[in-house]
mmCIF file of C-alpha atoms in Angstrom:
data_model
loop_
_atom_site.group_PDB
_atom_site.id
_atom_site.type_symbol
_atom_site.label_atom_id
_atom_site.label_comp_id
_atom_site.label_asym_id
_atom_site.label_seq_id
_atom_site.Cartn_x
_atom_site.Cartn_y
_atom_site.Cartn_z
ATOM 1 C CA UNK A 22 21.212 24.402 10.267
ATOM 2 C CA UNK A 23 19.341 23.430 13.627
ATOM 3 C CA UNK A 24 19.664 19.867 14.763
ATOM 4 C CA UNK A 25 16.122 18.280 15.642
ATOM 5 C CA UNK A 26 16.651 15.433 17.568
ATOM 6 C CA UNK A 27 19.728 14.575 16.153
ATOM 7 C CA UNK A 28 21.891 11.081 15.593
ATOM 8 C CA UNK A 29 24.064 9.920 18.489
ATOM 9 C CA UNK A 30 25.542 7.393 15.972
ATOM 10 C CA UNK A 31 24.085 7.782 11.948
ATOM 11 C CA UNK A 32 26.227 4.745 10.976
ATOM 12 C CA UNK A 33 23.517 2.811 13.055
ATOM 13 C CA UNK A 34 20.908 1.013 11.285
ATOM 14 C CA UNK A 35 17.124 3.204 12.155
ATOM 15 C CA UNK A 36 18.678 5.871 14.073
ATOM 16 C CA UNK A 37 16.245 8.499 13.678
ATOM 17 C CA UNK A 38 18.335 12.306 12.836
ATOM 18 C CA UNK A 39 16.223 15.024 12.199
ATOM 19 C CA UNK A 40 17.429 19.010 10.831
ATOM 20 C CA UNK A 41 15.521 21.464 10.415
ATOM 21 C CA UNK A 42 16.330 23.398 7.303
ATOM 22 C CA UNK A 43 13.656 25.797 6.915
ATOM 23 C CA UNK A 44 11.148 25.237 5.381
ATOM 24 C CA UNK A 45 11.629 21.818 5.791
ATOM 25 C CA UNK A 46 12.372 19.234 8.469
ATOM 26 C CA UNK A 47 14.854 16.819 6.726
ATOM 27 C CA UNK A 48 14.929 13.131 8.109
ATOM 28 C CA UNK A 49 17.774 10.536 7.550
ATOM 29 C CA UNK A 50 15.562 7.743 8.657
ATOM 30 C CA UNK A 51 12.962 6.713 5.380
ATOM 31 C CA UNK A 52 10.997 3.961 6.410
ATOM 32 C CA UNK A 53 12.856 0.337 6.790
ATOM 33 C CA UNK A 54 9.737 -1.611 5.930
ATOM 34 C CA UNK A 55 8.685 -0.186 2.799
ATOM 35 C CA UNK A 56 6.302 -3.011 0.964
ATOM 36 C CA UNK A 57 7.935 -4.846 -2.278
ATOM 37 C CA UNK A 58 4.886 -4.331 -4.695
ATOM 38 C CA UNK A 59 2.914 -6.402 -5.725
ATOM 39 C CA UNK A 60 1.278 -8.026 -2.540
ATOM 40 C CA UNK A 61 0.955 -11.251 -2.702
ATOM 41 C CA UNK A 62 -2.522 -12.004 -1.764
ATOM 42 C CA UNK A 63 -1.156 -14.112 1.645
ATOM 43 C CA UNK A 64 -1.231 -11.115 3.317
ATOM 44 C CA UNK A 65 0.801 -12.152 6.166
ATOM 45 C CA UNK A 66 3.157 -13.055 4.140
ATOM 46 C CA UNK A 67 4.048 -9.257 2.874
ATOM 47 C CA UNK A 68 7.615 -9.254 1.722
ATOM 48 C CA UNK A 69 9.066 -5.615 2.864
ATOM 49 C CA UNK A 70 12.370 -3.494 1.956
ATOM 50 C CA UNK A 71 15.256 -0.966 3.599
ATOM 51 C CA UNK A 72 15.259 2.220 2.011
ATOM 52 C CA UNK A 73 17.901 4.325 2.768
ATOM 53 C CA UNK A 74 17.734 8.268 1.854
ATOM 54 C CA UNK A 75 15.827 11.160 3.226
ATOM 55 C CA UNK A 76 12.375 12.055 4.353
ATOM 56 C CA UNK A 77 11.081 15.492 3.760
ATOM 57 C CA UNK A 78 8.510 17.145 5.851
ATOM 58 C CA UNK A 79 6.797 20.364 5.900
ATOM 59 C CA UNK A 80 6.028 21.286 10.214
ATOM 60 C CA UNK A 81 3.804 24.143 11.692
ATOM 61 C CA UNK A 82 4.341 25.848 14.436
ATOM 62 C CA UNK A 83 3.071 25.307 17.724
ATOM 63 C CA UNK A 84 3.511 27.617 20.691
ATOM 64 C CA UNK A 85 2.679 27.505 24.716
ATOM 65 C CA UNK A 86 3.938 30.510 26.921
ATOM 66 C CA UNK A 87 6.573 28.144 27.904
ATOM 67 C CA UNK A 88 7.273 26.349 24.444
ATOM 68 C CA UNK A 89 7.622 26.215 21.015
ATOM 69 C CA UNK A 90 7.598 23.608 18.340
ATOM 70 C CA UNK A 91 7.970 22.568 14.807
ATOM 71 C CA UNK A 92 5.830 19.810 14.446
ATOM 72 C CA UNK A 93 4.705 17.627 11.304
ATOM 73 C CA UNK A 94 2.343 14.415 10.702
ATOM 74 C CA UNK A 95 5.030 11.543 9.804
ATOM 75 C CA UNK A 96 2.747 10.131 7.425
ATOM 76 C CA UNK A 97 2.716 13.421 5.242
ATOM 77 C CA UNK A 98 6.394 13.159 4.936
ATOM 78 C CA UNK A 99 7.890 12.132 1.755
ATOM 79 C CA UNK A 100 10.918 9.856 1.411
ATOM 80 C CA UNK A 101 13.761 9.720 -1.843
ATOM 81 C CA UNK A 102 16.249 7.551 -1.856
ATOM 82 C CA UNK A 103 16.900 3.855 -2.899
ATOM 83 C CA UNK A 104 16.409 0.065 -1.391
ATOM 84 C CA UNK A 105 19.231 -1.271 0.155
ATOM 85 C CA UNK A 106 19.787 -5.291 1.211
ATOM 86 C CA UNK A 107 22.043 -6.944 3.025
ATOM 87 C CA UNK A 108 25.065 -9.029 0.668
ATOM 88 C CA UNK A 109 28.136 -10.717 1.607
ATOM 89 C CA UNK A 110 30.443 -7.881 1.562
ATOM 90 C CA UNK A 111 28.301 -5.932 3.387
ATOM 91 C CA UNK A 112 29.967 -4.978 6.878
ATOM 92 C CA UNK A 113 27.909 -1.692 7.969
ATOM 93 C CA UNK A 114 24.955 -1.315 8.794
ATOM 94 C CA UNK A 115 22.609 -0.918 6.005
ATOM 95 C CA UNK A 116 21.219 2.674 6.168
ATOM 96 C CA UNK A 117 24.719 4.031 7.858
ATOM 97 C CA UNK A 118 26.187 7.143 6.567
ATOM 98 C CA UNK A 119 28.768 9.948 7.289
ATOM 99 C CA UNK A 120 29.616 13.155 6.447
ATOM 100 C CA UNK A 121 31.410 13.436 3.014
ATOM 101 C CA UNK A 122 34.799 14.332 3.041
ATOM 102 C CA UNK A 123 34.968 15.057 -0.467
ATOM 103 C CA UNK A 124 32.692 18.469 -0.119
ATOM 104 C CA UNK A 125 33.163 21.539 1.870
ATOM 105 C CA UNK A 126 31.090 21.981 4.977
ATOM 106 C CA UNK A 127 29.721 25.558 6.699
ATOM 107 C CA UNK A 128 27.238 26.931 9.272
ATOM 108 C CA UNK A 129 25.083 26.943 6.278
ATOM 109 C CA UNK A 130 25.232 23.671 4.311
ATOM 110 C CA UNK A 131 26.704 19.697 5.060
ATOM 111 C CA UNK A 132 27.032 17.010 2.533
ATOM 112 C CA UNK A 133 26.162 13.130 3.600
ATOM 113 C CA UNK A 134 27.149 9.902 1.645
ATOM 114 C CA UNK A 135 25.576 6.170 2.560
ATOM 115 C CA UNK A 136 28.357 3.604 3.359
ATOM 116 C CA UNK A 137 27.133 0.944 1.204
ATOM 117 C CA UNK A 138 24.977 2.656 -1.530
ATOM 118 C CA UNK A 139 26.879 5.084 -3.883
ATOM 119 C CA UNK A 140 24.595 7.807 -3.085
ATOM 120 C CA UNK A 141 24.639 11.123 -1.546
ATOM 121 C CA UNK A 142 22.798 14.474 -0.275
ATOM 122 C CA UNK A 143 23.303 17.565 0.201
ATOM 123 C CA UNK A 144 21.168 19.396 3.176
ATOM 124 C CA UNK A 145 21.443 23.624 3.356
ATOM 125 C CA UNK A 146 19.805 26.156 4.668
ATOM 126 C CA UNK A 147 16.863 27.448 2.970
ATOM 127 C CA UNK A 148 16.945 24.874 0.447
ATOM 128 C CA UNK A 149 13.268 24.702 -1.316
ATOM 129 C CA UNK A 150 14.623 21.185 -2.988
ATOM 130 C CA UNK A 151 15.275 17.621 -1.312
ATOM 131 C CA UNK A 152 18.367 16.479 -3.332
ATOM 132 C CA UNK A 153 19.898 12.663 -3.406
ATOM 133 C CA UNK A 154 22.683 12.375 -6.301
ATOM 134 C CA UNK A 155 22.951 8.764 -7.669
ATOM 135 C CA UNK A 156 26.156 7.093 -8.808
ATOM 136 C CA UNK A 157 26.859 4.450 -10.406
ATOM 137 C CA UNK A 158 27.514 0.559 -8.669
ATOM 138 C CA UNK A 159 28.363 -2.291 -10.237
ATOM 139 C CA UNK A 160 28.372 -0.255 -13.477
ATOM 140 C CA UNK A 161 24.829 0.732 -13.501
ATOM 141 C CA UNK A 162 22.911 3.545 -11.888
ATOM 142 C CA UNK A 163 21.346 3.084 -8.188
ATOM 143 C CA UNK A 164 17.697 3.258 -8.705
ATOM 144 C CA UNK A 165 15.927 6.305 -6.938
ATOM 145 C CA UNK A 166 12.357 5.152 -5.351
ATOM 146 C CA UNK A 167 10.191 7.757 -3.848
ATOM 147 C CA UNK A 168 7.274 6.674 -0.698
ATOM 148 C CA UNK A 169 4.929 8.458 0.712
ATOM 149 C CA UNK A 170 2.182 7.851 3.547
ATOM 150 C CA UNK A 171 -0.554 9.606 1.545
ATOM 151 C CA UNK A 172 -2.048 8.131 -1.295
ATOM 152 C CA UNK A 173 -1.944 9.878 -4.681
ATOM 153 C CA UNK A 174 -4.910 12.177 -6.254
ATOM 154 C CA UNK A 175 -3.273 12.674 -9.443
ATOM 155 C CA UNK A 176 0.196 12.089 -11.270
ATOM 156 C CA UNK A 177 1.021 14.310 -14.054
ATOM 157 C CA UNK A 178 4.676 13.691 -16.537
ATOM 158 C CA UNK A 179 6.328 16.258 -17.804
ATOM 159 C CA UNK A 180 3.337 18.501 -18.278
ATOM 160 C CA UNK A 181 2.942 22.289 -18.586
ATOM 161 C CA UNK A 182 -0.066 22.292 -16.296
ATOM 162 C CA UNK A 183 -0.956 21.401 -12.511
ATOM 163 C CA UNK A 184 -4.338 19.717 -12.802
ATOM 164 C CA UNK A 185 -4.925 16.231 -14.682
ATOM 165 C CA UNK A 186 -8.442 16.521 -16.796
ATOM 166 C CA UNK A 187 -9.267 13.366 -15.135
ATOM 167 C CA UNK A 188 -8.940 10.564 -12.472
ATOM 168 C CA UNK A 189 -10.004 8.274 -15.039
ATOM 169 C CA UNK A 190 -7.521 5.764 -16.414
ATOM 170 C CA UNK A 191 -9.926 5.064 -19.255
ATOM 171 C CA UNK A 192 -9.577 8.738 -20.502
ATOM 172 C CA UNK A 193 -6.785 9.202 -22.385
ATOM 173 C CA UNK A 194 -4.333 12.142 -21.357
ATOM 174 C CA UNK A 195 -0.705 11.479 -22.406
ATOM 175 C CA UNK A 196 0.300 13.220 -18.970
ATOM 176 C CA UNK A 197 -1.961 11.533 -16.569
ATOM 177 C CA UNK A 198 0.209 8.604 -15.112
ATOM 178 C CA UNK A 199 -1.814 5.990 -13.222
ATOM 179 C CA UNK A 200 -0.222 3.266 -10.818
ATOM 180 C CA UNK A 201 -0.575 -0.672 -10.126
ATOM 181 C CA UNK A 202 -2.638 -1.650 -7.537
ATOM 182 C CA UNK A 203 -0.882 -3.388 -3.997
ATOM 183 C CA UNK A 204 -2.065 -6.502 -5.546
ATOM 184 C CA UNK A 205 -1.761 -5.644 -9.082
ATOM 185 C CA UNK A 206 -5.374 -6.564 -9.736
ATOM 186 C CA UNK A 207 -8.007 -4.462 -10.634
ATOM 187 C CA UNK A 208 -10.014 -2.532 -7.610
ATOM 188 C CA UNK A 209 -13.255 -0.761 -7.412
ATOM 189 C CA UNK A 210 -12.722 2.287 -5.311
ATOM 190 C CA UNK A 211 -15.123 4.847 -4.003
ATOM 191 C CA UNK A 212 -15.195 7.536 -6.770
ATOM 192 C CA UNK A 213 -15.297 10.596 -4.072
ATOM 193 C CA UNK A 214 -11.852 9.416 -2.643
ATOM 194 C CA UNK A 215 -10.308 7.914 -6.188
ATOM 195 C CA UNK A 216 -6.553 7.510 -6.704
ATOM 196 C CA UNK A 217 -4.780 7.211 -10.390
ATOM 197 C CA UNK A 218 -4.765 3.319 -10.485
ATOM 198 C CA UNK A 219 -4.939 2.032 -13.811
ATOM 199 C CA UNK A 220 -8.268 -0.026 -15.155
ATOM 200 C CA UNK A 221 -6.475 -3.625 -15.167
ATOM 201 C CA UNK A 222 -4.802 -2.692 -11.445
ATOM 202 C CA UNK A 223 -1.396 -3.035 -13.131
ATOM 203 C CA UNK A 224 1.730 -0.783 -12.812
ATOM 204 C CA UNK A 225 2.842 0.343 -16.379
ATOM 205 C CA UNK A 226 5.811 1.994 -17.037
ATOM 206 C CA UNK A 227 6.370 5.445 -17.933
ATOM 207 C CA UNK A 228 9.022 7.659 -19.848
ATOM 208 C CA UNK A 229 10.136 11.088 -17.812
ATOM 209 C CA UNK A 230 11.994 13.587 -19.421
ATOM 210 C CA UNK A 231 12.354 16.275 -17.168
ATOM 211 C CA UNK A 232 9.545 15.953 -13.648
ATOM 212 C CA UNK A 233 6.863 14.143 -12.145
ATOM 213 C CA UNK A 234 4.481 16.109 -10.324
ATOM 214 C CA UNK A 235 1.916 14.404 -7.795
ATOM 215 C CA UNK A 236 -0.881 15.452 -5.709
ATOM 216 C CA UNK A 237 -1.352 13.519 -1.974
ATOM 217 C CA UNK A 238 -4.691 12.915 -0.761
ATOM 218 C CA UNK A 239 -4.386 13.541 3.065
ATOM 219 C CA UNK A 240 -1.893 16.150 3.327
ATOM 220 C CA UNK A 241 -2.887 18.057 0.050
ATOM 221 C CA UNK A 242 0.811 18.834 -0.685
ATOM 222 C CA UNK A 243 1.476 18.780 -4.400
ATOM 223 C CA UNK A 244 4.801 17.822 -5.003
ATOM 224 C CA UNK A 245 7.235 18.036 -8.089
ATOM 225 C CA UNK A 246 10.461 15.391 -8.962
ATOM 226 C CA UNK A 247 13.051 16.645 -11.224
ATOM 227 C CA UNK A 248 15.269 13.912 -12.946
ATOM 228 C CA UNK A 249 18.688 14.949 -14.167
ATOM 229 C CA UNK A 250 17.741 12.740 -17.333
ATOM 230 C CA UNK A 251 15.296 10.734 -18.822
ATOM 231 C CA UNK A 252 14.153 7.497 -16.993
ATOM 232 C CA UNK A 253 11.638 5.086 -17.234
ATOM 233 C CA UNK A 254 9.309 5.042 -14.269
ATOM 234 C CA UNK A 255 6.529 3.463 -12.436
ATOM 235 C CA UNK A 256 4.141 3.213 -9.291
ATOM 236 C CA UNK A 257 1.982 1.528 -7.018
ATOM 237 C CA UNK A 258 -0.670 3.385 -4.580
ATOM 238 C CA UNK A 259 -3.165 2.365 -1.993
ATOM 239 C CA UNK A 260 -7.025 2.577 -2.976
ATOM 240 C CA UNK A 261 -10.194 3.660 -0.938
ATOM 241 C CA UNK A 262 -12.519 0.736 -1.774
ATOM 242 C CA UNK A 263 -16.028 1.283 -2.786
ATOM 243 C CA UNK A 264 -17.247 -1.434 0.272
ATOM 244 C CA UNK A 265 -14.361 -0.849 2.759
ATOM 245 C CA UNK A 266 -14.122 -2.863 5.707
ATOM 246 C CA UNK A 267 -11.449 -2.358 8.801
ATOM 247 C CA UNK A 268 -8.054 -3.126 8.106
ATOM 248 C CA UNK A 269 -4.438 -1.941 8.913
ATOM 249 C CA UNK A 270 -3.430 1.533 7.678
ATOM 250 C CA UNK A 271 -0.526 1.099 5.435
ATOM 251 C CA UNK A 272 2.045 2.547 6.651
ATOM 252 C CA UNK A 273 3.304 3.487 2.866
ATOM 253 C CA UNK A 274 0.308 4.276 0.373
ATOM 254 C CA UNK A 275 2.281 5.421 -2.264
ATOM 255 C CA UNK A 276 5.470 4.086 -3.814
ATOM 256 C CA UNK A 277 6.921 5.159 -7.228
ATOM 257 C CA UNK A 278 10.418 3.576 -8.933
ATOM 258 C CA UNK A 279 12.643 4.530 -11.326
ATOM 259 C CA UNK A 280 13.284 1.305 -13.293
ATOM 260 C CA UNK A 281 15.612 2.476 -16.093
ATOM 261 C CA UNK A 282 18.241 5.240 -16.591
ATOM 262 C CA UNK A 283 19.137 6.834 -19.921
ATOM 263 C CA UNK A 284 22.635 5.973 -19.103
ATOM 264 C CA UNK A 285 23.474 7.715 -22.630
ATOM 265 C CA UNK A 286 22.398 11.481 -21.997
ATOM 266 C CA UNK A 287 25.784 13.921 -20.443
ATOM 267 C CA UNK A 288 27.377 10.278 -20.329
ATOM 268 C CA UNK A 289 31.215 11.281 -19.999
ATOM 269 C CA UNK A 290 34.364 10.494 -17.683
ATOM 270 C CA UNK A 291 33.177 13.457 -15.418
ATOM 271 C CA UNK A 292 31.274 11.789 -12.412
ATOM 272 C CA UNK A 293 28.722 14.550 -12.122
ATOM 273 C CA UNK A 294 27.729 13.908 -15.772
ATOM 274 C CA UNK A 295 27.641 10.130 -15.276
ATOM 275 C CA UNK A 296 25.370 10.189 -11.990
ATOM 276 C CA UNK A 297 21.588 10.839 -11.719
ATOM 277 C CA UNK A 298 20.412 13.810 -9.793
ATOM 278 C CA UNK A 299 16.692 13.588 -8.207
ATOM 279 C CA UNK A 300 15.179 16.664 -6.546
ATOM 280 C CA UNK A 301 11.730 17.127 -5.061
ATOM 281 C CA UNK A 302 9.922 19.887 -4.240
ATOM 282 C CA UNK A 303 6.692 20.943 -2.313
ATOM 283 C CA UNK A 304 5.034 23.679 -4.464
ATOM 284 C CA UNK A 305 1.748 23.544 -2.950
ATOM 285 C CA UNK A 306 0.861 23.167 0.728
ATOM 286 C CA UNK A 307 -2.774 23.888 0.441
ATOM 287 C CA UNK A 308 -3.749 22.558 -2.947
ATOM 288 C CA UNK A 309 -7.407 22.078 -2.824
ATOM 289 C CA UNK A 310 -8.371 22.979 0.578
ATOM 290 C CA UNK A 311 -9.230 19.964 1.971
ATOM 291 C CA UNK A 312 -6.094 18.700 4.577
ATOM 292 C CA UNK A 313 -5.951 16.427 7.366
ATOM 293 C CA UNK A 314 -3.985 19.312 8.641
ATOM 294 C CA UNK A 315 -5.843 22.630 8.592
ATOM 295 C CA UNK A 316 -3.310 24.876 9.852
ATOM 296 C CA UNK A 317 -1.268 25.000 6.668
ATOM 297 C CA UNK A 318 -3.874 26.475 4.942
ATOM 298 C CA UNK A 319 -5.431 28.536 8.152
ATOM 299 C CA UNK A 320 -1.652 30.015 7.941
ATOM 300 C CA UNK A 321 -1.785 31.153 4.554
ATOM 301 C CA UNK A 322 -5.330 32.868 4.979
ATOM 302 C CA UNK A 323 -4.257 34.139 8.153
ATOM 303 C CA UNK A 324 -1.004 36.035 6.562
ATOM 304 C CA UNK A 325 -3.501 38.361 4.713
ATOM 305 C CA UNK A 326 -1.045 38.097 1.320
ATOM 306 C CA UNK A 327 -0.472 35.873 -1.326
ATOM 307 C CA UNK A 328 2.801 33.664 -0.813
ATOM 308 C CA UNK A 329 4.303 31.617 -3.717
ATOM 309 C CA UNK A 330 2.033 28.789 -1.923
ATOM 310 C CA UNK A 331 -1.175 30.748 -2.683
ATOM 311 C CA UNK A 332 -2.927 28.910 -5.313
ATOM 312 C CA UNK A 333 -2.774 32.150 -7.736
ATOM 313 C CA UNK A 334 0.665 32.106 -7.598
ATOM 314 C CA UNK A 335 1.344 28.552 -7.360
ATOM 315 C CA UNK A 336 1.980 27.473 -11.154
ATOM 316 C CA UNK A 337 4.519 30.653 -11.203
ATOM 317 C CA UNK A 338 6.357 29.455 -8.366
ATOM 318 C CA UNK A 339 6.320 25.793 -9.993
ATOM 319 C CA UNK A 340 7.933 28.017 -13.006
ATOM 320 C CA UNK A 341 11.054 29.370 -10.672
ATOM 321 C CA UNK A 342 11.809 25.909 -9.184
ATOM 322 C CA UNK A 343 12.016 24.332 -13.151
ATOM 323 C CA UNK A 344 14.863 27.377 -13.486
ATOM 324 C CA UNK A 345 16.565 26.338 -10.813
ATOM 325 C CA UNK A 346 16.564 22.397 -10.823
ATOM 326 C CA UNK A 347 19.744 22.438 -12.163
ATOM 327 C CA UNK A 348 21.655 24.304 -9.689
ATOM 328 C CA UNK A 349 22.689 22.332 -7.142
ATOM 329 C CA UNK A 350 24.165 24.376 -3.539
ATOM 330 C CA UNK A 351 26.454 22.490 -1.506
ATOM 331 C CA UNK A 352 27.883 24.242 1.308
ATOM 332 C CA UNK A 353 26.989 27.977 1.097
ATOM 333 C CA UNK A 354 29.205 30.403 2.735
#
């Protein structure tokens, strides 16, 4: 593993820790002020949540004859983890973690566990997934929320292909899931630049089996969620407005919940059966072309091959990473 910028204290509340994994640049810091859906319409008046978990983020490389970077657009990143708030019997700070003495550690691989959320990670070398493992506290499941600071193009559930038919909510597609509004009120939005919000603007809930796999608008990453079991989920996402006017960029355009566990399925006395495991995976760096970052897909035409992030290939790489979202590395040797 190769620290980037890392923590002088992680128990700290916003320390920012950085690793770079390959091919990913893990972050322990998620955004603190992640909006509590729906807005009310006082806008200044915006009530806001700690999430505590990890940020994925895909960098390119940038050279100088003197230097060389990985560098990445913080708003591309994408964040799993849970909210956290402050209660009486709280005594760390809210996002703090440490290194869990319960698993091994190498060169290769490190475990991390939050102080006052019963959740945990496991970061190694190589790793294609971002994995957070959710226990149980005060008897019931944490529940996993995942952010973004791209907007959605599509949501598909549990589907055996990569493209929705439509952005559409009226059309009917039983894998097309479309999300709330900020406000939860219906919004006209400019039909070139259209995310999956629902016709009445409200967030409905959905039932995953296995994945959730969701397209972002100004990265073009496509990016797949595995769920350990079934859960009930839903979403909110920003909008591009058919008349916009100037306004603050949200910070977070995209926010999607797990609401309910299947606490039945693999339920036993073994703790790995009674947790919820949540891994996410970029399949697609250069889905459609059309990136607020060029060089991702400048690199793959530049290589003069097809990768598994080549579109040809891309739905047979989404095949290998369905095999292995079971398998869960801790500290390779």
């Amino acid at each position: 593993l190769v620290s980037h910028r890392a923590a002088a204290d992680p128990s700290s509340d916003g320390e920012v820790a950085h690793v770079y994994t390959i091919p990913y640049v893990l972050s322990m810091s998620p955004p603190t002020n992640v909006p509590a859906f729906p807005i009310d319409d006082d806008g200044n008046k915006k009530k806001t949540e700690t999430m505590a978990g990890i940020e994925l983020f895909l960098p390119v490389l940038k050279t100088s004859s003197t230097n060389m970077q990985m560098v990445f657009d913080k708003n591309n990143g994408v964040s799993l983890g849970t909210m956290v708030s402050q209660t009486e019997t709280t005594s760390e700070p809210l996002t703090g973690y440490q290194v869990d003495s319960n698993e091994k550690i190498s060169q290769l691989g490190v475990s991390l566990a939050w102080n006052n959320v019963n959740m945990k990670t496991h970061v190694v070398r190589g790793m294609p997934y971002g994995t957070v493992r959710f226990g149980k506290q005060d008897g019931k499941t944490v529940l996993p929320s995942i952010v973004s600071g791209n907007r959605p193009v599509s949501i598909l559930v549990d589907s055996d292909v990569v493209k929705p038919n439509s952005t559409d909510s009226n059309s009917y597609d039983k894998n097309q899931m479309f999300c709330g509004s900020f406000t939860n009120k219906p919004i006209e939005q400019d039909p070139k630049h259209a995310a999956p919000i629902s016709s009445d603007g409200k967030a409905h809930s959905y039932n995953v089996q296995r994945e959730v796999v969701f397209h972002l608008a100004q990265s073009d990453f496509t990016w797949v969620a595995f769920f350990s079991k079934p859960v009930r989920v839903k979403c909110h996402s920003d909008a591009y407005p058919l008349v916009s006017v100037p306004g603050e960029i949200q910070g977070v355009q995209f926010r999607l919940d797990v609401v309910e566990v299947d606490e039945d399925v693999n339920s036993s006395e073994n703790d790995d059966d009674n947790e919820l495991v949540v891994r996410m995976a970029l399949f697609n760096e250069c889905t459609t072309g059309k990136s607020i970052i060029k060089e991702h897909c400048d690199h793959l035409a530049s290589l003069g091959y097809e990768t598994i992030s080549s579109k040809d290939k891309s739905e047979a790489y989404l095949k290998v990473l369905r095999k292995g979202a079971d398998l869960y590395p801790k500290s390779p040797l």
